[in-house]
Amino acid sequence: MSDPAFLSADQARRFVADGFIVIQSGLQLPTHARIDTELRELFRGQGTLALADNVLPSVPSLNQILEAPAVRGAVASVLGPDFAWAPHRFPHNSEPAPQTEPIDAFADQPEMGAGSISGSGWHQDGHYRGGRCRWHTFRAANVFYFPRDTPIEMGPTRLLAGSHLYANLNCAQRAQAAFRPLPAGTAIVADFDLGHAGSPNRTDKARYMVKFVALRTNGRQAMEGAGEWQTPVGLASVDDTPNAWRSIWNWQRGASRHHGIDPASNMNGTIAALGSAHAHARLESIYRLSATEAAVRPLLAALRGTAGQGRHKSPDPGSAAYRSRGPNPAERRFSFHQFVPEDATVALAAMGEPALTALVELTEDDDPWMRMNAAWALGDGSLTGQTVHAALSRLLADGDVNVVRVTLDALCANPAFGEATVRQIATLLQSERPEWCVPAPAEPRVGTTWRARDQVRFLCAWALTNRATLGDPSPELERALTNALADDTDYVPAVACEGLGRVGTASALRAAFDYLQRRR
């Protein structure tokens, strides 16, 4: 396999600000033509939902896209070279819709052709079935691959530049809409939280795109050779948020989050701007406060002001609030689709050490919403050490399953935990709790029978996999992943196989091989 072709420093900075980068996969045109032909034949026989996560074994040539140096290099530049491909990979079809009116780049839910799976409404993805947290630091990426030339009239994917840092899309602007023709073999690497949408296909031939999901596994794996932040020229994003971009860039390159950040000079005004409906004001406030030690108490007060409102309970899957699109743009809620923390929490997490004591104390608050936010902040990666992981370990025994779920995702993001936590996670992987057997549809539109218990186990498997990535995995960790192969979902064993591969012992590899051999 050829060495990955990493992004240039300018491309990596553009990704920080815009939330996406468009690259060519670098393979020959006949390869893309063969993939397109095979997808068309399969769709005629099975359709999207039948193919779904089985698209890779159904179209083996797609593996060449994942192995292409340009694709691997772009993803590794964003998520670190130890990234993993998630078991979710989904083919999106846009069937002909012969309306004659021009395609509006910013339209929300234009009519699609009958049988299209591509959603034309602006949305931020939730992790299929799993349901996870949103992060400003890069934890996951979508790779949208187009096997054939896709002109505007064929309906390429539309993107909202800069929206990966938004808690919701209520403040999206027309000028953010990125909508361009895509040559055959194009791959769009986008932060998982970037707003995007399908678009109508005005031709007489179906359009196919395959989405892959990549995940960071190594906590904070610094980008090598990255210099200081410099705002690129000609960004697609309309938000000028240099303090937010610089803080995230600092995290990417392993530097102090506060380096070069302008501290808040007007504390009350900056705190008030956290609730702004304008993304620029909100993001700049978060990161200026994160560089201001005196902001700990005001931020904690702002966070505590959201307690007692039942925000830890997931809204109805049919409601706008389920996808963070409720009428109040400042309101954050837990949902099985995606957990979005309070802005004050994001600032406290980026602040790091000065906020540690307050965050640990918050893990013992009576309100589950406070405990969720504290867990998220401790997992963000700006804080490490025994105190952090001891607090997260305690939350694994929380009586609220939603707190446990957020805590596990925090451990996925900050996986340098010890053996006691490994044992707790191993127990959770096997536990049966009737109160956790409630439906948890992360993506209701495509259907799922998953329960909260299954989401917990899914995150357990990823937490152990990420811990194995750091090296020196224990026999207990290997046993836990081996036992997870017997789980009654398809995703948990798939993640366990990834983890066993990273454990790397003969017995771990044998267990993964035997599982996969029976299912080839």
Coordinates of C-alpha atoms in Angstrom, one line a residue:
M1 CA 0.0 0.0 0.0
S2 CA 1.4 3.4 -1.0
D3 CA 2.1 6.1 1.6
P4 CA -0.7 8.5 2.3
A5 CA -0.7 11.9 0.6
F6 CA -1.3 14.2 3.5
L7 CA -3.0 17.6 3.2
S8 CA -0.9 20.7 2.8
A9 CA -0.9 23.1 5.7
D10 CA -3.1 25.5 3.7
Q11 CA -5.6 22.6 3.0
A12 CA -5.6 21.6 6.6
R13 CA -6.3 25.2 7.7
R14 CA -9.2 25.4 5.2
F15 CA -10.6 22.3 6.7
V16 CA -10.6 23.9 10.2
A17 CA -12.4 27.0 8.9
D18 CA -14.7 25.6 6.2
G19 CA -15.3 22.1 7.7
F20 CA -14.5 20.3 4.4
I21 CA -12.0 19.8 1.7
V22 CA -12.6 18.5 -1.9
I23 CA -10.0 16.2 -3.3
Q24 CA -9.5 13.8 -6.2
S25 CA -9.1 10.2 -5.2
G26 CA -6.4 9.8 -7.8
L27 CA -7.6 6.5 -9.3
Q28 CA -8.0 5.9 -13.0
L29 CA -11.3 6.7 -14.7
P30 CA -12.1 3.1 -15.6
T31 CA -12.1 2.2 -11.9
H32 CA -14.8 4.9 -11.2
A33 CA -16.8 3.8 -14.2
R34 CA -16.7 0.2 -13.0
I35 CA -17.9 1.2 -9.5
D36 CA -20.7 3.3 -11.0
T37 CA -21.9 0.4 -13.2
E38 CA -21.8 -2.1 -10.3
L39 CA -23.8 0.3 -8.1
R40 CA -26.4 0.8 -10.8
E41 CA -26.8 -3.0 -11.2
L42 CA -27.1 -3.5 -7.4
F43 CA -29.6 -0.7 -7.0
R44 CA -31.9 -2.2 -9.6
G45 CA -31.8 -5.5 -7.7
Q46 CA -31.8 -4.4 -4.1
G47 CA -32.1 -0.7 -3.4
T48 CA -30.4 1.5 -0.9
L49 CA -31.8 0.1 2.4
A50 CA -31.0 -3.4 1.4
L51 CA -27.5 -2.6 0.4
A52 CA -26.7 -0.1 3.2
D53 CA -23.7 -1.3 5.2
N54 CA -23.2 -4.2 2.8
V55 CA -22.1 -2.0 0.0
L56 CA -18.4 -2.7 0.4
P57 CA -18.6 -6.5 0.0
S58 CA -21.2 -6.0 -2.7
V59 CA -18.9 -3.6 -4.7
P60 CA -15.3 -4.7 -3.7
S61 CA -13.7 -2.1 -6.0
L62 CA -14.8 0.5 -3.4
N63 CA -12.0 -0.6 -1.2
Q64 CA -9.6 1.0 -3.7
I65 CA -11.2 4.4 -2.7
L66 CA -10.6 3.8 1.0
E67 CA -7.0 2.7 0.3
A68 CA -6.2 5.6 -2.2
P69 CA -3.2 7.6 -0.8
A70 CA -5.1 10.9 -1.4
V71 CA -8.1 9.7 0.6
R72 CA -6.2 8.1 3.4
G73 CA -3.9 11.1 3.6
A74 CA -6.7 13.6 3.8
V75 CA -8.5 11.7 6.5
A76 CA -5.3 11.1 8.5
S77 CA -4.5 14.8 8.3
V78 CA -7.8 15.5 10.1
L79 CA -8.2 12.6 12.4
G80 CA -4.6 11.3 12.9
P81 CA -2.9 8.4 11.2
D82 CA -4.5 5.8 13.6
F83 CA -8.1 6.6 12.4
A84 CA -10.6 3.8 11.8
W85 CA -13.3 3.3 9.2
A86 CA -16.7 2.9 11.0
P87 CA -18.9 -0.1 10.0
H88 CA -21.5 2.4 8.6
R89 CA -21.1 3.0 4.9
F90 CA -24.1 4.1 3.0
P91 CA -24.9 4.5 -0.7
H92 CA -27.0 7.5 -1.6
N93 CA -29.1 7.6 -4.8
S94 CA -30.7 10.7 -6.3
E95 CA -33.3 9.6 -8.9
P96 CA -34.3 11.7 -11.8
A97 CA -36.7 14.5 -10.8
P98 CA -37.7 16.2 -14.1
Q99 CA -38.9 19.5 -12.8
T100 CA -37.7 22.4 -14.9
E101 CA -37.2 25.2 -12.4
P102 CA -33.5 26.0 -11.5
I103 CA -31.9 24.3 -8.6
D104 CA -31.6 26.7 -5.6
A105 CA -28.3 26.1 -3.8
F106 CA -29.8 27.1 -0.4
A107 CA -33.3 25.6 -0.7
D108 CA -34.4 23.4 2.2
Q109 CA -36.1 20.2 1.1
P110 CA -36.6 20.7 -2.6
E111 CA -38.5 17.9 -4.1
M112 CA -36.4 14.8 -5.0
G113 CA -37.0 12.1 -7.6
A114 CA -39.2 9.2 -6.4
G115 CA -37.1 6.5 -4.7
S116 CA -34.2 8.8 -3.7
I117 CA -32.6 8.1 -0.4
S118 CA -30.6 11.4 -0.4
G119 CA -32.2 13.8 2.0
S120 CA -32.6 17.3 0.5
G121 CA -33.2 19.1 3.8
W122 CA -30.3 20.7 5.5
H123 CA -29.1 18.5 8.3
Q124 CA -26.2 17.6 10.5
D125 CA -25.7 13.8 10.7
G126 CA -26.1 11.6 13.7
H127 CA -24.0 8.5 14.0
Y128 CA -26.2 5.8 12.4
R129 CA -27.7 3.6 15.2
G130 CA -25.0 4.7 17.6
G131 CA -25.9 8.3 18.5
R132 CA -22.8 10.2 19.8
C133 CA -21.6 13.6 20.9
R134 CA -20.8 16.7 18.8
W135 CA -17.2 18.0 19.2
H136 CA -15.5 21.1 17.9
T137 CA -12.2 19.2 17.9
F138 CA -12.3 16.7 15.0
R139 CA -13.5 13.3 16.1
A140 CA -15.2 12.0 13.0
A141 CA -15.4 12.7 9.3
N142 CA -17.7 11.9 6.4
V143 CA -16.2 10.9 3.1
F144 CA -18.6 11.5 0.2
Y145 CA -17.4 9.7 -2.9
F146 CA -18.8 10.3 -6.4
P147 CA -17.9 7.7 -9.0
R148 CA -19.1 9.6 -12.1
D149 CA -19.1 13.2 -13.3
T150 CA -21.8 15.0 -11.4
P151 CA -22.7 18.3 -12.9
I152 CA -25.1 20.7 -11.0
E153 CA -28.1 19.4 -12.9
M154 CA -27.3 15.9 -11.6
G155 CA -27.5 17.0 -8.0
P156 CA -24.2 16.9 -6.2
T157 CA -24.2 17.1 -2.4
R158 CA -24.6 20.7 -1.1
L159 CA -22.5 21.9 1.9
L160 CA -22.9 24.7 4.5
A161 CA -19.3 26.0 4.8
G162 CA -18.3 26.6 8.5
S163 CA -21.4 25.0 10.0
H164 CA -19.4 22.2 11.6
L165 CA -19.0 24.4 14.6
Y166 CA -22.7 25.2 14.8
A167 CA -24.9 23.7 17.6
N168 CA -27.7 23.8 15.0
L169 CA -28.4 25.1 11.6
N170 CA -30.9 27.8 12.5
C171 CA -28.4 30.6 11.8
A172 CA -27.3 29.2 8.4
Q173 CA -26.9 31.8 5.6
R174 CA -27.3 31.6 1.9
A175 CA -23.7 32.7 1.3
Q176 CA -22.5 29.5 3.1
A177 CA -24.0 27.1 0.5
A178 CA -21.2 25.4 -1.4
F179 CA -22.6 23.8 -4.5
R180 CA -20.3 22.8 -7.4
P181 CA -20.0 20.3 -10.2
L182 CA -17.8 17.3 -9.2
P183 CA -15.6 15.3 -11.6
A184 CA -15.7 11.5 -11.5
G185 CA -13.6 10.2 -8.6
T186 CA -14.2 13.2 -6.4
A187 CA -14.1 12.7 -2.6
I188 CA -15.4 15.3 -0.2
V189 CA -13.8 14.9 3.2
A190 CA -16.1 16.8 5.6
D191 CA -16.2 17.1 9.4
F192 CA -19.0 14.8 10.6
D193 CA -21.0 17.8 12.0
L194 CA -21.0 19.8 8.8
G195 CA -24.4 20.8 7.6
H196 CA -25.2 19.3 4.2
A197 CA -28.1 18.2 1.9
G198 CA -28.8 16.3 -1.3
S199 CA -30.1 18.2 -4.3
P200 CA -32.6 17.3 -7.1
N201 CA -31.4 15.4 -10.1
R202 CA -32.6 17.0 -13.3
T203 CA -31.1 14.5 -15.7
D204 CA -32.5 11.2 -17.0
K205 CA -29.9 9.1 -15.2
A206 CA -29.7 8.2 -11.4
R207 CA -26.8 9.7 -9.5
Y208 CA -25.0 7.6 -6.9
M209 CA -22.7 8.7 -4.0
V210 CA -21.3 6.5 -1.3
K211 CA -20.7 7.9 2.2
F212 CA -18.0 6.4 4.4
V213 CA -17.4 7.4 8.1
A214 CA -14.0 7.7 9.6
L215 CA -13.3 8.1 13.4
R216 CA -10.4 9.4 15.4
T217 CA -9.1 6.6 17.8
N218 CA -6.0 8.1 19.4
G219 CA -7.4 10.9 21.5
R220 CA -5.2 13.9 20.7
Q221 CA -2.8 12.8 18.0
A222 CA -0.9 15.9 17.0
M223 CA -0.5 16.9 13.3
E224 CA 3.2 16.9 12.5
G225 CA 4.9 20.0 11.0
A226 CA 2.0 22.3 11.4
G227 CA 3.0 26.0 12.0
E228 CA 1.0 28.9 13.5
W229 CA -2.5 29.6 12.5
Q230 CA -2.9 31.7 9.4
T231 CA -6.4 32.4 8.0
P232 CA -6.4 31.1 4.4
V233 CA -7.5 33.4 1.6
G234 CA -10.8 32.8 -0.2
L235 CA -12.6 30.7 2.4
A236 CA -16.0 29.4 1.7
S237 CA -17.1 30.1 5.3
V238 CA -18.8 33.5 5.9
D239 CA -18.0 33.5 9.6
D240 CA -14.8 35.3 10.5
T241 CA -14.0 33.5 13.8
P242 CA -10.2 33.6 14.1
N243 CA -10.1 32.8 17.8
A244 CA -12.2 29.7 17.3
W245 CA -10.2 28.6 14.4
R246 CA -6.9 29.2 16.1
S247 CA -7.9 27.3 19.2
I248 CA -8.9 24.3 17.2
W249 CA -5.8 24.5 15.1
N250 CA -3.7 24.6 18.2
W251 CA -5.4 21.5 19.4
Q252 CA -4.7 19.8 16.1
R253 CA -1.0 20.6 16.2
G254 CA -0.6 19.7 19.9
A255 CA 0.0 23.3 21.1
S256 CA -1.7 25.1 24.0
R257 CA -5.4 25.8 23.2
H258 CA -4.9 29.4 24.4
H259 CA -1.8 30.3 22.3
G260 CA -2.6 33.5 20.4
I261 CA -6.2 33.7 21.6
D262 CA -7.6 37.1 22.6
P263 CA -8.9 36.9 26.2
A264 CA -12.4 38.3 27.0
S265 CA -12.2 42.0 28.0
N266 CA -15.9 42.6 28.7
M267 CA -16.9 39.5 30.8
N268 CA -20.6 40.2 31.1
G269 CA -21.0 41.0 27.4
T270 CA -19.0 38.0 26.3
I271 CA -20.9 35.7 28.6
A272 CA -24.2 37.1 27.2
A273 CA -23.1 36.5 23.6
L274 CA -23.0 32.7 24.3
G275 CA -26.8 32.7 23.7
S276 CA -26.5 34.7 20.4
A277 CA -28.3 33.6 17.3
H278 CA -25.3 34.7 15.3
A279 CA -22.6 32.1 14.9
H280 CA -19.8 34.6 14.8
A281 CA -20.6 36.1 18.1
R282 CA -21.2 32.8 19.8
L283 CA -18.1 31.1 18.6
E284 CA -15.8 34.0 19.3
S285 CA -17.3 34.3 22.8
I286 CA -16.7 30.6 23.5
Y287 CA -13.0 30.8 22.7
R288 CA -12.2 34.2 24.1
L289 CA -13.7 33.0 27.4
S290 CA -11.7 29.8 27.2
A291 CA -8.5 31.9 27.3
T292 CA -9.7 33.8 30.4
E293 CA -9.1 32.1 33.7
A294 CA -11.4 34.6 35.5
A295 CA -14.3 33.3 33.4
V296 CA -14.5 29.9 35.3
R297 CA -17.2 31.1 37.7
P298 CA -19.3 33.1 35.2
L299 CA -19.2 30.1 32.8
L300 CA -20.2 27.7 35.6
A301 CA -23.1 30.0 36.6
A302 CA -24.2 30.1 32.9
L303 CA -24.1 26.4 32.7
R304 CA -26.0 25.9 36.0
G305 CA -28.6 28.2 34.7
T306 CA -29.7 25.5 32.3
A307 CA -30.3 22.9 35.1
G308 CA -33.7 21.7 36.1
Q309 CA -35.3 21.9 32.7
G310 CA -35.3 18.2 31.8
R311 CA -32.7 18.6 29.0
H312 CA -31.2 15.2 29.7
K313 CA -34.3 13.5 28.3
S314 CA -34.4 12.7 24.5
P315 CA -37.2 14.5 22.6
D316 CA -39.6 12.6 20.5
P317 CA -37.9 11.4 17.3
G318 CA -40.5 13.2 15.2
S319 CA -39.8 16.6 16.7
A320 CA -37.4 19.3 15.4
A321 CA -35.7 19.4 18.8
Y322 CA -34.6 15.8 18.2
R323 CA -32.2 17.1 15.6
S324 CA -31.3 20.3 17.4
R325 CA -33.7 22.3 15.2
G326 CA -36.1 23.5 17.9
P327 CA -37.6 27.1 17.9
N328 CA -35.0 28.4 20.4
P329 CA -31.5 28.4 18.7
A330 CA -29.8 28.7 22.1
E331 CA -31.4 25.6 23.6
R332 CA -29.3 22.5 23.8
R333 CA -30.8 19.0 24.5
F334 CA -29.7 15.4 24.7
S335 CA -31.1 13.2 22.0
F336 CA -30.4 9.7 20.8
H337 CA -29.6 11.3 17.5
Q338 CA -26.7 13.5 18.9
F339 CA -25.7 15.1 22.1
V340 CA -24.9 18.8 21.8
P341 CA -23.3 20.4 25.0
E342 CA -23.9 23.9 26.3
D343 CA -21.7 26.6 24.9
A344 CA -20.4 27.3 28.4
T345 CA -19.3 23.7 28.6
V346 CA -17.3 24.0 25.3
A347 CA -15.5 27.0 26.8
L348 CA -14.7 25.3 30.1
A349 CA -13.4 22.2 28.2
A350 CA -11.1 24.4 26.0
M351 CA -9.9 26.3 29.1
G352 CA -8.3 23.1 30.5
E353 CA -6.6 23.0 33.9
P354 CA -8.2 26.1 35.5
A355 CA -11.6 24.6 35.0
L356 CA -10.7 21.1 36.2
T357 CA -11.9 21.4 39.9
A358 CA -15.2 22.9 38.9
L359 CA -15.9 20.2 36.2
V360 CA -15.0 17.3 38.6
E361 CA -17.4 18.8 41.2
L362 CA -20.1 19.1 38.5
T363 CA -19.9 15.3 37.9
E364 CA -21.6 14.9 41.3
D365 CA -24.5 17.4 40.6
D366 CA -28.0 16.2 41.1
D367 CA -29.1 17.1 37.6
P368 CA -28.2 14.6 34.9
W369 CA -27.8 17.5 32.4
M370 CA -25.0 18.9 34.5
R371 CA -23.3 15.5 34.8
M372 CA -23.6 15.0 31.0
N373 CA -22.0 18.4 30.3
A374 CA -19.2 17.7 32.8
A375 CA -18.4 14.3 31.2
W376 CA -18.3 15.9 27.8
A377 CA -15.8 18.6 29.0
L378 CA -13.6 16.0 30.7
G379 CA -13.5 14.0 27.5
D380 CA -12.7 16.8 25.2
G381 CA -9.0 16.2 25.4
S382 CA -7.6 19.4 26.8
L383 CA -7.6 17.7 30.2
T384 CA -5.9 14.5 31.0
G385 CA -4.6 12.6 34.0
Q386 CA -5.9 10.4 36.9
T387 CA -8.3 13.0 38.3
V388 CA -10.1 13.2 34.9
H389 CA -10.4 9.5 34.4
A390 CA -11.4 8.8 38.0
A391 CA -14.3 11.2 37.6
L392 CA -15.3 9.7 34.3
S393 CA -15.0 6.2 35.8
R394 CA -17.5 7.2 38.5
L395 CA -20.0 8.4 35.9
L396 CA -20.0 4.9 34.3
A397 CA -22.0 3.8 37.3
D398 CA -24.5 6.6 36.9
G399 CA -28.2 5.7 37.3
D400 CA -29.1 7.6 34.1
V401 CA -28.4 5.7 30.9
N402 CA -28.0 8.9 28.9
V403 CA -25.2 10.1 31.3
V404 CA -23.5 6.7 30.9
R405 CA -23.7 7.1 27.1
V406 CA -22.2 10.5 27.1
T407 CA -19.5 9.4 29.5
L408 CA -18.5 6.5 27.2
D409 CA -18.2 8.8 24.3
A410 CA -16.0 11.0 26.5
L411 CA -13.8 8.0 27.1
C412 CA -13.6 7.3 23.4
A413 CA -12.3 10.9 23.0
N414 CA -9.9 10.7 25.9
P415 CA -9.0 7.0 26.0
A416 CA -5.9 6.9 28.3
F417 CA -7.9 5.2 31.1
G418 CA -6.7 2.4 33.4
E419 CA -7.5 -1.1 34.2
A420 CA -10.3 -0.3 36.6
T421 CA -12.2 1.5 33.8
V422 CA -11.5 -1.3 31.4
R423 CA -13.2 -3.7 33.9
Q424 CA -16.2 -1.4 34.2
I425 CA -16.6 -1.2 30.5
A426 CA -16.3 -5.0 30.2
T427 CA -19.1 -5.3 32.6
L428 CA -21.3 -2.8 30.7
L429 CA -20.7 -4.8 27.5
Q430 CA -22.4 -7.8 29.1
S431 CA -25.0 -6.2 31.4
E432 CA -28.7 -6.6 30.9
R433 CA -30.8 -3.8 32.5
P434 CA -34.5 -3.7 31.8
E435 CA -34.6 0.1 32.1
W436 CA -32.1 0.4 29.3
C437 CA -34.2 -1.6 26.8
V438 CA -36.0 1.5 25.6
P439 CA -36.0 2.4 21.9
A440 CA -33.1 4.6 20.8
P441 CA -33.5 5.4 17.1
A442 CA -30.5 7.5 16.2
E443 CA -31.7 7.7 12.6
P444 CA -35.5 7.0 12.6
R445 CA -35.8 7.7 8.9
V446 CA -33.9 4.5 7.9
G447 CA -35.4 2.4 10.7
T448 CA -33.7 0.6 13.5
T449 CA -34.6 -1.7 16.4
W450 CA -31.8 -0.4 18.6
R451 CA -32.3 0.3 22.2
A452 CA -30.4 2.5 24.7
R453 CA -28.6 -0.7 25.8
D454 CA -27.2 -1.3 22.3
Q455 CA -25.9 2.3 22.1
V456 CA -24.1 1.8 25.4
R457 CA -22.5 -1.4 24.1
F458 CA -21.6 0.2 20.8
L459 CA -19.7 3.0 22.6
C460 CA -18.1 0.4 25.0
A461 CA -16.6 -1.4 22.0
W462 CA -15.2 1.9 20.6
A463 CA -13.8 3.0 24.0
L464 CA -11.9 -0.3 24.3
T465 CA -10.8 -0.1 20.7
N466 CA -9.5 3.4 21.2
R467 CA -7.7 2.3 24.4
A468 CA -6.1 -0.6 22.5
T469 CA -4.9 1.9 19.9
L470 CA -2.7 3.7 22.5
G471 CA -0.7 0.4 23.1
D472 CA -0.1 -2.1 25.9
P473 CA -3.7 -3.5 25.9
S474 CA -4.4 -5.8 28.9
P475 CA -5.7 -9.4 28.7
E476 CA -8.9 -8.1 30.3
L477 CA -9.4 -5.7 27.4
E478 CA -8.8 -8.5 24.9
R479 CA -11.3 -10.7 26.7
A480 CA -13.9 -8.0 26.7
L481 CA -13.6 -7.4 23.0
T482 CA -13.6 -11.1 22.3
N483 CA -16.8 -11.5 24.3
A484 CA -18.4 -8.6 22.4
L485 CA -18.2 -10.7 19.2
A486 CA -21.3 -12.6 20.6
D487 CA -23.4 -9.4 20.8
D488 CA -26.8 -9.6 19.1
T489 CA -26.3 -6.5 17.0
D490 CA -24.1 -6.3 13.9
Y491 CA -22.2 -3.1 14.8
V492 CA -20.8 -4.1 18.2
P493 CA -19.0 -7.2 16.8
A494 CA -17.7 -5.2 13.8
V495 CA -16.2 -2.6 16.2
A496 CA -14.8 -5.4 18.4
C497 CA -13.0 -6.9 15.3
E498 CA -11.4 -3.5 14.7
G499 CA -10.3 -3.4 18.4
L500 CA -9.0 -7.0 18.3
G501 CA -6.9 -6.1 15.3
R502 CA -5.3 -3.3 17.3
V503 CA -4.7 -5.5 20.3
G504 CA -2.7 -7.6 17.8
T505 CA -2.0 -10.7 19.8
A506 CA -2.3 -14.1 18.1
S507 CA -5.4 -14.9 20.1
A508 CA -7.0 -11.6 19.3
L509 CA -6.4 -11.9 15.6
R510 CA -7.6 -15.5 15.7
A511 CA -10.9 -14.5 17.4
A512 CA -11.5 -11.7 14.8
F513 CA -10.6 -14.0 11.9
D514 CA -12.9 -16.7 13.1
Y515 CA -15.8 -14.3 13.5
L516 CA -15.3 -12.8 10.0
Q517 CA -14.6 -16.1 8.3
R518 CA -18.1 -17.4 9.2
R519 CA -19.7 -14.2 7.7
R520 CA -17.7 -13.7 4.5

